[in-house]
Amino acid sequence: MKLFCLALLAINCGKSSTPPGQEPNTCIFLGVDTCLQKPKTVITINMGSTKQTIHSFGASDCWTTKFIGKWANVQKKDQIADLLFSMDTTANGTPKGIGLSLWRFNIGGGSFEQGQNSNIADEWRREECFMNPDNTYDWSRQQGQQWFLQAAKQRGVKYTLGFSLTPPVFMSKNGKAYNSSGGTALNIQDGKLDAYAGFMAEVTKHFQFDYLSPVNEPQWAWGQPTSAGQEGTQCTNDEIAALCKAIAPKLAGTNSQIVVGEAGTLAYLYGTNTDNRGDQITQFFNTASANYIGNLPNMAHTISGHSYFTTCPDNTLISTRQQLLNKISQVDATLNTWQTEFGILGDICGQYNGSPRNTGIEYGLYVAKTIHHDLVIANMNSWQWWLAVSPYNYSDALVYINDPAGQMNVANCKTDGIVVESKQLWAFGNYARFIRPGMKRVETSIPGNNDPAIAAGTLMISAWKQEADKKVVVVLVNPEAKEKTIQLNGLTVGVLDQYTTDATNNLKRTQSTASEIRVPAKSVVTLTGKYQ
C-alpha cells in the first residue's frame, strides 16, 4: 500500500515547469483528481519590513455641495454622506460607505456673489466668500458646504482641510476670482498678501481645520481675459513661500498646520522648474533654498501634488513615482508626500476619458491602479480625490446626482435629485474604508515576479498592519478577465474577512483563509484579519 501511494504521488499534470510564484500541481492523490484546481499565486508578506505610515484618505466638497447641502430632503443628503463617510455596516457585514478619514473644504473667493459678473459662466463652479470688503465676516455663507462638513465630523472623519483657490475678489488684481493675466504671478493686489494670509487663517481657526492648503495647482493658467471655468490663480514658488511665512504666525496657538504644494502634476514636485513654479520639494524643503519653509511653525512636514496626467502608459505611471521618491530621498527622506487631487480627466491613452460619465468597473479598476502605484511606488502617506459629488456627465466624481427625472441635467439638480453610486467610489473604498490612519505598509513579494510593470497588468498587491490591535489589511487589484487563486505566506492569521468590488458587487463581504483566496476577474479585493 505504501508503494502504491508513492506511485500515485509521482503522477503529475504533465507540465515540465511551474510559473514563478505558483505551486506545482499534483494531479492525483489517493484517487482524487486535483488537475481541475487552479494554480495558486503565492504572496509572501514580510510583517517585519515596514514602509510608510498612512495619514488619511479624503475627497473634496467642490463645487456641488453648495446646492446639494441645502436640499430640503435630508434623507438624500444623509445617503450621500453615508456613502462618503460612514464606517457602519449592513446586517451581513457589508460596509454602508467608504469611511473617508479626511474631508477637504473649499474656501471660496466670492465669485458666487458676483453672479454673471464673475465671468464664470457656470454657477455651480462659483463660490461664496466668508469675508466682506470691509474686513468683517459672514459665517452664514457656504451653508451647503457647512452641512457636509458637519456630516463628515458626525460620522467620525478624523481630519478636515481647508483649501483656497484664489484670494477674495476684492483683494485680487483684476477684481475676479481667476487670474486673467496669462503670466505666472499670484492674482493679488500689491500690499494685500498679509490680508489674504489673515483671511485664510481666520477661516481655518473658525472651523478648526486640521490643515490649510493655501495654493492649488499654481502651474496652470486660470482663465482668459473675459472668462474662466472656475476660481483659480497662478503663483510662483517665492510667492508661495512668502504666503506661508505670512500665514504661519497667524495660526499660533492652534493645532492647524499648513500643507504646501498641490502641484498640478507630480512632475512639478521633483522638476519642471523653468518658470519658478516647479521642483517644489527642493524649493520648500531643502535648507539651502531661498524659499525654504520647512522650519516654519505650524508647517506640516509634507509636500502635496496631484496625480493627473501621469498614469499612462504603465512605464510613465511607474517612472514618475520612482522619480518622486528619489527626489524626496535626496532632499529629505523624512518628508511626507500627499496625493491631494485625482479624478478621471481628458483622454487617458485612449483607454479612459473624462467624458462621458462612466461608473463601471473598468474605471474603478483604473482608480485602484492609480492608488496602488501612488502608495506602493511613491510611498504616499495620504490619497485624496477631487469631486466627491457631481451632477455632470463627466467621470471625475465618486457619487453622482441625476435630476429628479433620472436625467443628467445639471440645472435641475439644484434643489433635488437622484443619488447614483459609482465603481470609482467603491474601488476607492477598498483602500479608504480599511486602511486607517496610523497603519503602516509592509513589504509584499511574489517569488520570481516582483516587476511592477508586470504587476500593473496582472495583479497588484499591498499590505498594511495596525500594530496596536494586530490588524492586517491586504488589498489585491486584479485587472485581468480571469479569476485568480491566492495563498498568503508569512502571515499567521485566522479567518479573513474578504470585501470584493467587481462589476456586480460593492465591497461585498465574504470570508476566506490565507491558504485559499479567490480573487474574481476584474475586481478589487480587500482582506482583513488579526495576525499573531
CSV table of C-alpha atoms in Angstrom, one decimal, residues 177-491:
chain,number,residue,atom,x,y,z
A,177,ALA,CA,-11.7,85.0,-8.7
A,178,TYR,CA,-9.5,83.9,-11.5
A,179,ASN,CA,-6.1,85.1,-12.9
A,180,SER,CA,-6.6,86.5,-16.4
A,181,SER,CA,-3.1,87.8,-16.8
A,182,GLY,CA,-1.7,84.7,-18.5
A,183,GLY,CA,1.5,85.2,-16.5
A,184,THR,CA,2.9,83.3,-13.5
A,185,ALA,CA,2.2,85.7,-10.6
A,186,LEU,CA,-0.4,85.4,-7.9
A,187,ASN,CA,-3.6,87.4,-8.7
A,188,ILE,CA,-3.4,89.7,-5.7
A,189,GLN,CA,-3.1,93.5,-5.3
A,190,ASP,CA,0.2,94.9,-4.1
A,191,GLY,CA,0.3,95.0,-0.3
A,192,LYS,CA,-2.6,92.6,0.2
A,193,LEU,CA,-0.6,89.4,0.8
A,194,ASP,CA,-0.8,89.7,4.5
A,195,ALA,CA,-4.5,90.4,4.4
A,196,TYR,CA,-5.0,87.2,2.3
A,197,ALA,CA,-3.0,85.2,4.8
A,198,GLY,CA,-5.1,86.6,7.6
A,199,PHE,CA,-8.3,85.7,5.8
A,200,MET,CA,-7.2,82.1,5.4
A,201,ALA,CA,-6.0,81.8,9.0
A,202,GLU,CA,-9.3,83.3,10.3
A,203,VAL,CA,-11.4,80.7,8.3
A,204,THR,CA,-9.1,77.9,9.5
A,205,LYS,CA,-9.5,78.9,13.1
A,206,HIS,CA,-13.2,79.4,12.9
A,207,PHE,CA,-13.8,75.9,11.5
A,208,GLN,CA,-10.9,74.4,13.4
A,209,PHE,CA,-9.5,72.8,10.3
A,210,ASP,CA,-6.6,70.5,11.0
A,211,TYR,CA,-4.9,71.6,7.8
A,212,LEU,CA,-4.8,74.6,5.5
A,213,SER,CA,-3.7,74.4,1.9
A,214,PRO,CA,-3.2,78.0,0.7
A,215,VAL,CA,-2.4,77.5,-3.0
A,216,ASN,CA,-3.8,75.0,-5.5
A,217,GLU,CA,-2.3,74.0,-8.9
A,218,PRO,CA,-0.2,77.2,-9.3
A,219,GLN,CA,1.3,76.0,-12.5
A,220,TRP,CA,-1.9,76.2,-14.7
A,221,ALA,CA,-3.3,79.3,-16.4
A,222,TRP,CA,-6.6,80.1,-14.8
A,223,GLY,CA,-8.9,81.7,-17.4
A,224,GLN,CA,-8.9,84.1,-20.3
A,225,PRO,CA,-9.2,87.9,-20.0
A,226,THR,CA,-13.0,87.7,-20.0
A,227,SER,CA,-13.9,84.2,-18.9
A,228,ALA,CA,-12.9,81.3,-16.8
A,229,GLY,CA,-14.2,77.8,-15.9
A,230,GLN,CA,-13.7,78.2,-12.2
A,231,GLU,CA,-11.8,80.0,-9.5
A,232,GLY,CA,-8.0,79.8,-9.5
A,233,THR,CA,-4.7,81.6,-9.8
A,234,GLN,CA,-1.1,81.1,-10.8
A,235,CYS,CA,1.6,81.5,-8.2
A,236,THR,CA,5.4,81.4,-8.2
A,237,ASN,CA,7.5,79.5,-5.6
A,238,ASP,CA,8.7,82.6,-3.9
A,239,GLU,CA,5.1,83.9,-3.6
A,240,ILE,CA,4.0,80.6,-2.1
A,241,ALA,CA,6.9,80.8,0.4
A,242,ALA,CA,6.0,84.4,1.3
A,243,LEU,CA,2.4,83.5,1.7
A,244,CYS,CA,3.2,80.6,4.0
A,245,LYS,CA,5.5,82.8,6.1
A,246,ALA,CA,2.6,85.3,6.5
A,247,ILE,CA,0.1,82.6,7.5
A,248,ALA,CA,2.3,80.6,9.9
A,249,PRO,CA,2.4,83.2,12.8
A,250,LYS,CA,-1.4,83.8,12.4
A,251,LEU,CA,-2.0,80.1,13.3
A,252,ALA,CA,0.0,80.4,16.6
A,253,GLY,CA,-1.8,78.7,19.5
A,254,THR,CA,-3.8,76.4,17.2
A,255,ASN,CA,-3.1,72.8,16.1
A,256,SER,CA,-3.7,73.7,12.5
A,257,GLN,CA,-0.9,73.0,10.0
A,258,ILE,CA,-0.1,74.4,6.6
A,259,VAL,CA,0.3,71.8,3.7
A,260,VAL,CA,2.2,73.2,0.8
A,261,GLY,CA,2.3,72.2,-2.8
A,262,GLU,CA,-0.9,71.0,-4.5
A,263,ALA,CA,1.2,70.8,-7.7
A,264,GLY,CA,-0.8,70.4,-10.8
A,265,THR,CA,1.0,67.2,-11.6
A,266,LEU,CA,3.6,65.2,-9.8
A,267,ALA,CA,6.5,66.2,-12.1
A,268,TYR,CA,6.3,69.7,-10.7
A,269,LEU,CA,7.3,68.3,-7.3
A,270,TYR,CA,10.7,67.0,-8.5
A,271,GLY,CA,11.5,69.0,-11.6
A,272,THR,CA,10.0,71.2,-14.4
A,273,ASN,CA,11.1,74.4,-12.9
A,274,THR,CA,11.5,76.6,-16.0
A,275,ASP,CA,9.4,79.5,-14.6
A,276,ASN,CA,9.9,79.2,-10.8
A,277,ARG,CA,6.8,77.1,-10.3
A,278,GLY,CA,8.3,73.6,-10.2
A,279,ASP,CA,10.8,71.5,-8.3
A,280,GLN,CA,8.8,72.2,-5.1
A,281,ILE,CA,10.4,69.6,-2.9
A,282,THR,CA,13.8,71.3,-3.3
A,283,GLN,CA,12.3,74.8,-3.2
A,284,PHE,CA,10.4,74.4,0.0
A,285,PHE,CA,12.3,71.7,2.0
A,286,ASN,CA,15.9,72.0,1.1
A,287,THR,CA,17.5,74.0,3.8
A,288,ALA,CA,19.8,75.7,1.3
A,289,SER,CA,16.9,77.1,-0.8
A,290,ALA,CA,16.0,80.7,-0.6
A,291,ASN,CA,12.3,79.5,-0.4
A,292,TYR,CA,12.9,77.1,2.4
A,293,ILE,CA,9.9,77.0,4.7
A,294,GLY,CA,10.3,73.6,6.4
A,295,ASN,CA,11.2,75.3,9.7
A,296,LEU,CA,8.1,77.5,10.0
A,297,PRO,CA,5.8,77.0,13.0
A,298,ASN,CA,2.5,75.2,12.1
A,299,MET,CA,4.0,73.9,8.9
A,300,ALA,CA,3.3,70.3,8.1
A,301,HIS,CA,6.4,68.3,7.1
A,302,THR,CA,4.5,67.4,4.0
A,303,ILE,CA,4.6,68.1,0.2
A,304,SER,CA,1.5,67.6,-1.8
A,305,GLY,CA,0.7,67.1,-5.5
A,306,HIS,CA,-1.8,65.8,-8.0
A,307,SER,CA,-1.6,62.6,-9.9
A,308,TYR,CA,-3.4,63.8,-13.0
A,309,PHE,CA,-1.7,63.2,-16.4
A,310,THR,CA,0.9,60.8,-15.0
A,311,THR,CA,-0.9,57.5,-15.2
A,312,CYS,CA,-0.3,56.1,-18.7
A,313,PRO,CA,1.3,54.2,-20.2
A,314,ASP,CA,2.5,52.0,-17.4
A,315,ASN,CA,6.1,52.9,-17.7
A,316,THR,CA,5.2,56.6,-17.2
A,317,LEU,CA,3.0,55.6,-14.2
A,318,ILE,CA,5.9,53.8,-12.6
A,319,SER,CA,8.8,56.0,-13.5
A,320,THR,CA,7.1,59.3,-12.5
A,321,ARG,CA,6.6,57.9,-9.0
A,322,GLN,CA,10.1,56.5,-8.8
A,323,GLN,CA,11.5,59.9,-9.7
A,324,LEU,CA,9.3,61.5,-7.0
A,325,LEU,CA,10.5,59.0,-4.4
A,326,ASN,CA,14.2,59.5,-5.5
A,327,LYS,CA,13.9,63.3,-5.1
A,328,ILE,CA,12.5,63.0,-1.6
A,329,SER,CA,15.3,60.6,-0.7
A,330,GLN,CA,17.8,63.2,-1.9
A,331,VAL,CA,16.3,66.2,-0.2
A,332,ASP,CA,14.7,64.9,3.0
A,333,ALA,CA,13.8,61.3,3.4
A,334,THR,CA,11.5,62.1,6.3
A,335,LEU,CA,9.2,64.3,4.2
A,336,ASN,CA,5.7,63.1,3.9
A,337,THR,CA,4.0,63.0,0.5
A,338,TRP,CA,0.3,63.5,-0.1
A,339,GLN,CA,-1.6,63.0,-3.3
A,340,THR,CA,-4.3,65.6,-2.9
A,341,GLU,CA,-6.4,65.6,-6.1
A,342,PHE,CA,-7.3,63.0,-8.6
A,343,GLY,CA,-10.2,62.2,-10.9
A,344,ILE,CA,-10.5,60.9,-14.5
A,345,LEU,CA,-9.7,63.9,-16.7
A,346,GLY,CA,-9.4,64.1,-20.5
A,347,ASP,CA,-8.2,61.3,-22.8
A,348,ILE,CA,-6.1,58.7,-21.0
A,349,CYS,CA,-4.1,56.8,-23.6
A,350,GLY,CA,-7.3,56.0,-25.5
A,351,GLN,CA,-8.4,53.7,-22.6
A,352,TYR,CA,-10.4,56.1,-20.4
A,353,ASN,CA,-11.9,59.5,-20.8
A,354,GLY,CA,-13.5,62.1,-18.5
A,355,SER,CA,-16.4,62.5,-20.9
A,356,PRO,CA,-18.9,60.9,-21.0
A,357,ARG,CA,-19.6,59.8,-17.4
A,358,ASN,CA,-18.6,56.2,-16.8
A,359,THR,CA,-19.4,54.5,-13.5
A,360,GLY,CA,-18.4,50.9,-14.5
A,361,ILE,CA,-15.8,48.5,-13.1
A,362,GLU,CA,-13.1,49.4,-15.7
A,363,TYR,CA,-13.0,52.9,-14.4
A,364,GLY,CA,-13.0,51.6,-10.8
A,365,LEU,CA,-10.0,49.3,-11.6
A,366,TYR,CA,-8.2,52.3,-13.2
A,367,VAL,CA,-8.7,54.3,-9.9
A,368,ALA,CA,-7.5,51.4,-7.8
A,369,LYS,CA,-4.4,51.0,-10.1
A,370,THR,CA,-3.5,54.7,-9.6
A,371,ILE,CA,-4.0,54.5,-5.8
A,372,HIS,CA,-1.8,51.3,-5.7
A,373,HIS,CA,1.1,53.0,-7.5
A,374,ASP,CA,0.9,56.2,-5.5
A,375,LEU,CA,1.0,54.2,-2.3
A,376,VAL,CA,3.4,51.4,-3.2
A,377,ILE,CA,5.8,53.1,-5.7
A,378,ALA,CA,5.8,56.7,-4.4
A,379,ASN,CA,5.2,55.8,-0.7
A,380,MET,CA,2.3,58.4,-0.4
A,381,ASN,CA,1.0,59.0,3.1
A,382,SER,CA,-2.4,60.4,2.1
A,383,TRP,CA,-4.5,59.9,-1.0
A,384,GLN,CA,-7.3,62.4,-1.8
A,385,TRP,CA,-10.0,62.5,-4.5
A,386,TRP,CA,-11.2,65.6,-6.4
A,387,LEU,CA,-15.0,65.9,-6.7
A,388,ALA,CA,-16.9,63.9,-4.1
A,389,VAL,CA,-20.3,64.7,-5.6
A,390,SER,CA,-21.2,65.8,-9.2
A,391,PRO,CA,-24.2,66.2,-11.4
A,392,TYR,CA,-22.1,66.4,-14.6
A,393,ASN,CA,-21.8,64.0,-17.5
A,394,TYR,CA,-18.1,63.5,-16.5
A,395,SER,CA,-16.1,60.8,-14.8
A,396,ASP,CA,-14.3,62.8,-12.0
A,397,ALA,CA,-16.6,62.2,-9.1
A,398,LEU,CA,-17.3,59.4,-6.6
A,399,VAL,CA,-21.1,60.0,-6.1
A,400,TYR,CA,-23.2,61.3,-8.9
A,401,ILE,CA,-26.5,63.2,-8.9
A,402,ASN,CA,-29.1,62.9,-11.7
A,403,ASP,CA,-32.1,65.2,-11.7
A,404,PRO,CA,-35.5,64.1,-10.2
A,405,ALA,CA,-36.5,62.6,-13.6
A,406,GLY,CA,-33.3,60.5,-13.6
A,407,GLN,CA,-31.6,62.5,-16.4
A,408,MET,CA,-28.2,64.2,-16.5
A,409,ASN,CA,-29.4,67.7,-16.2
A,410,VAL,CA,-27.2,69.9,-14.0
A,411,ALA,CA,-29.6,72.9,-13.7
A,412,ASN,CA,-32.4,70.6,-12.5
A,413,CYS,CA,-30.3,69.2,-9.6
A,414,LYS,CA,-30.1,72.4,-7.5
A,415,THR,CA,-33.0,71.5,-5.2
A,416,ASP,CA,-33.4,67.8,-5.6
A,417,GLY,CA,-32.1,64.8,-7.4
A,418,ILE,CA,-31.4,61.0,-7.5
A,419,VAL,CA,-28.2,59.7,-5.9
A,420,VAL,CA,-26.1,57.4,-8.2
A,421,GLU,CA,-23.1,55.3,-7.0
A,422,SER,CA,-20.0,54.5,-9.0
A,423,LYS,CA,-17.3,51.9,-9.1
A,424,GLN,CA,-14.8,54.7,-8.6
A,425,LEU,CA,-16.4,55.2,-5.2
A,426,TRP,CA,-16.3,51.5,-4.1
A,427,ALA,CA,-12.9,50.7,-5.6
A,428,PHE,CA,-11.5,53.7,-3.6
A,429,GLY,CA,-13.4,52.3,-0.6
A,430,ASN,CA,-11.3,49.1,-0.9
A,431,TYR,CA,-8.5,51.3,0.4
A,432,ALA,CA,-10.1,54.1,2.3
A,433,ARG,CA,-12.5,52.0,4.4
A,434,PHE,CA,-9.9,49.6,5.7
A,435,ILE,CA,-6.5,51.2,5.7
A,436,ARG,CA,-7.0,53.5,8.6
A,437,PRO,CA,-4.9,56.5,9.9
A,438,GLY,CA,-1.7,55.2,11.6
A,439,MET,CA,-1.5,51.9,9.7
A,440,LYS,CA,1.9,51.0,8.3
A,441,ARG,CA,2.6,49.4,4.9
A,442,VAL,CA,4.5,46.2,5.0
A,443,GLU,CA,6.6,44.6,2.2
A,444,THR,CA,5.0,42.0,-0.1
A,445,SER,CA,6.5,39.9,-2.8
A,446,ILE,CA,5.7,37.1,-5.3
A,447,PRO,CA,8.7,34.8,-5.6
A,448,GLY,CA,10.2,35.1,-9.0
A,449,ASN,CA,8.0,38.0,-10.1
A,450,ASN,CA,8.3,41.4,-8.5
A,451,ASP,CA,8.5,43.6,-11.6
A,452,PRO,CA,6.0,46.5,-11.1
A,453,ALA,CA,5.5,46.7,-14.9
A,454,ILE,CA,4.2,43.1,-14.9
A,455,ALA,CA,2.2,43.6,-11.8
A,456,ALA,CA,0.4,46.6,-13.3
A,457,GLY,CA,-1.3,44.4,-15.8
A,458,THR,CA,-1.8,41.2,-13.8
A,459,LEU,CA,-2.0,41.5,-10.0
A,460,MET,CA,-1.2,44.5,-7.7
A,461,ILE,CA,-0.7,43.8,-4.0
A,462,SER,CA,-0.3,46.0,-0.9
A,463,ALA,CA,-0.4,45.0,2.7
A,464,TRP,CA,-0.8,47.0,5.9
A,465,LYS,CA,-0.7,46.5,9.6
A,466,GLN,CA,-2.0,48.2,12.7
A,467,GLU,CA,0.3,47.0,15.4
A,468,ALA,CA,-1.8,48.1,18.4
A,469,ASP,CA,-4.6,45.6,17.8
A,470,LYS,CA,-2.7,43.2,15.4
A,471,LYS,CA,-4.9,44.0,12.4
A,472,VAL,CA,-3.7,43.2,8.9
A,473,VAL,CA,-5.2,44.5,5.7
A,474,VAL,CA,-4.3,43.2,2.2
A,475,VAL,CA,-5.5,44.9,-1.0
A,476,LEU,CA,-5.5,42.9,-4.3
A,477,VAL,CA,-6.2,44.5,-7.7
A,478,ASN,CA,-6.9,42.0,-10.4
A,479,PRO,CA,-7.3,43.8,-13.8
A,480,GLU,CA,-7.5,40.6,-15.8
A,481,ALA,CA,-10.6,38.9,-17.1
A,482,LYS,CA,-9.9,35.7,-15.2
A,483,GLU,CA,-10.2,34.6,-11.6
A,484,LYS,CA,-7.1,34.1,-9.5
A,485,THR,CA,-6.4,32.0,-6.5
A,486,ILE,CA,-4.1,33.4,-3.9
A,487,GLN,CA,-2.2,32.0,-1.0
A,488,LEU,CA,-0.7,34.3,1.7
A,489,ASN,CA,2.6,33.2,3.2
A,490,GLY,CA,4.5,34.8,6.1
A,491,LEU,CA,1.3,35.6,8.0
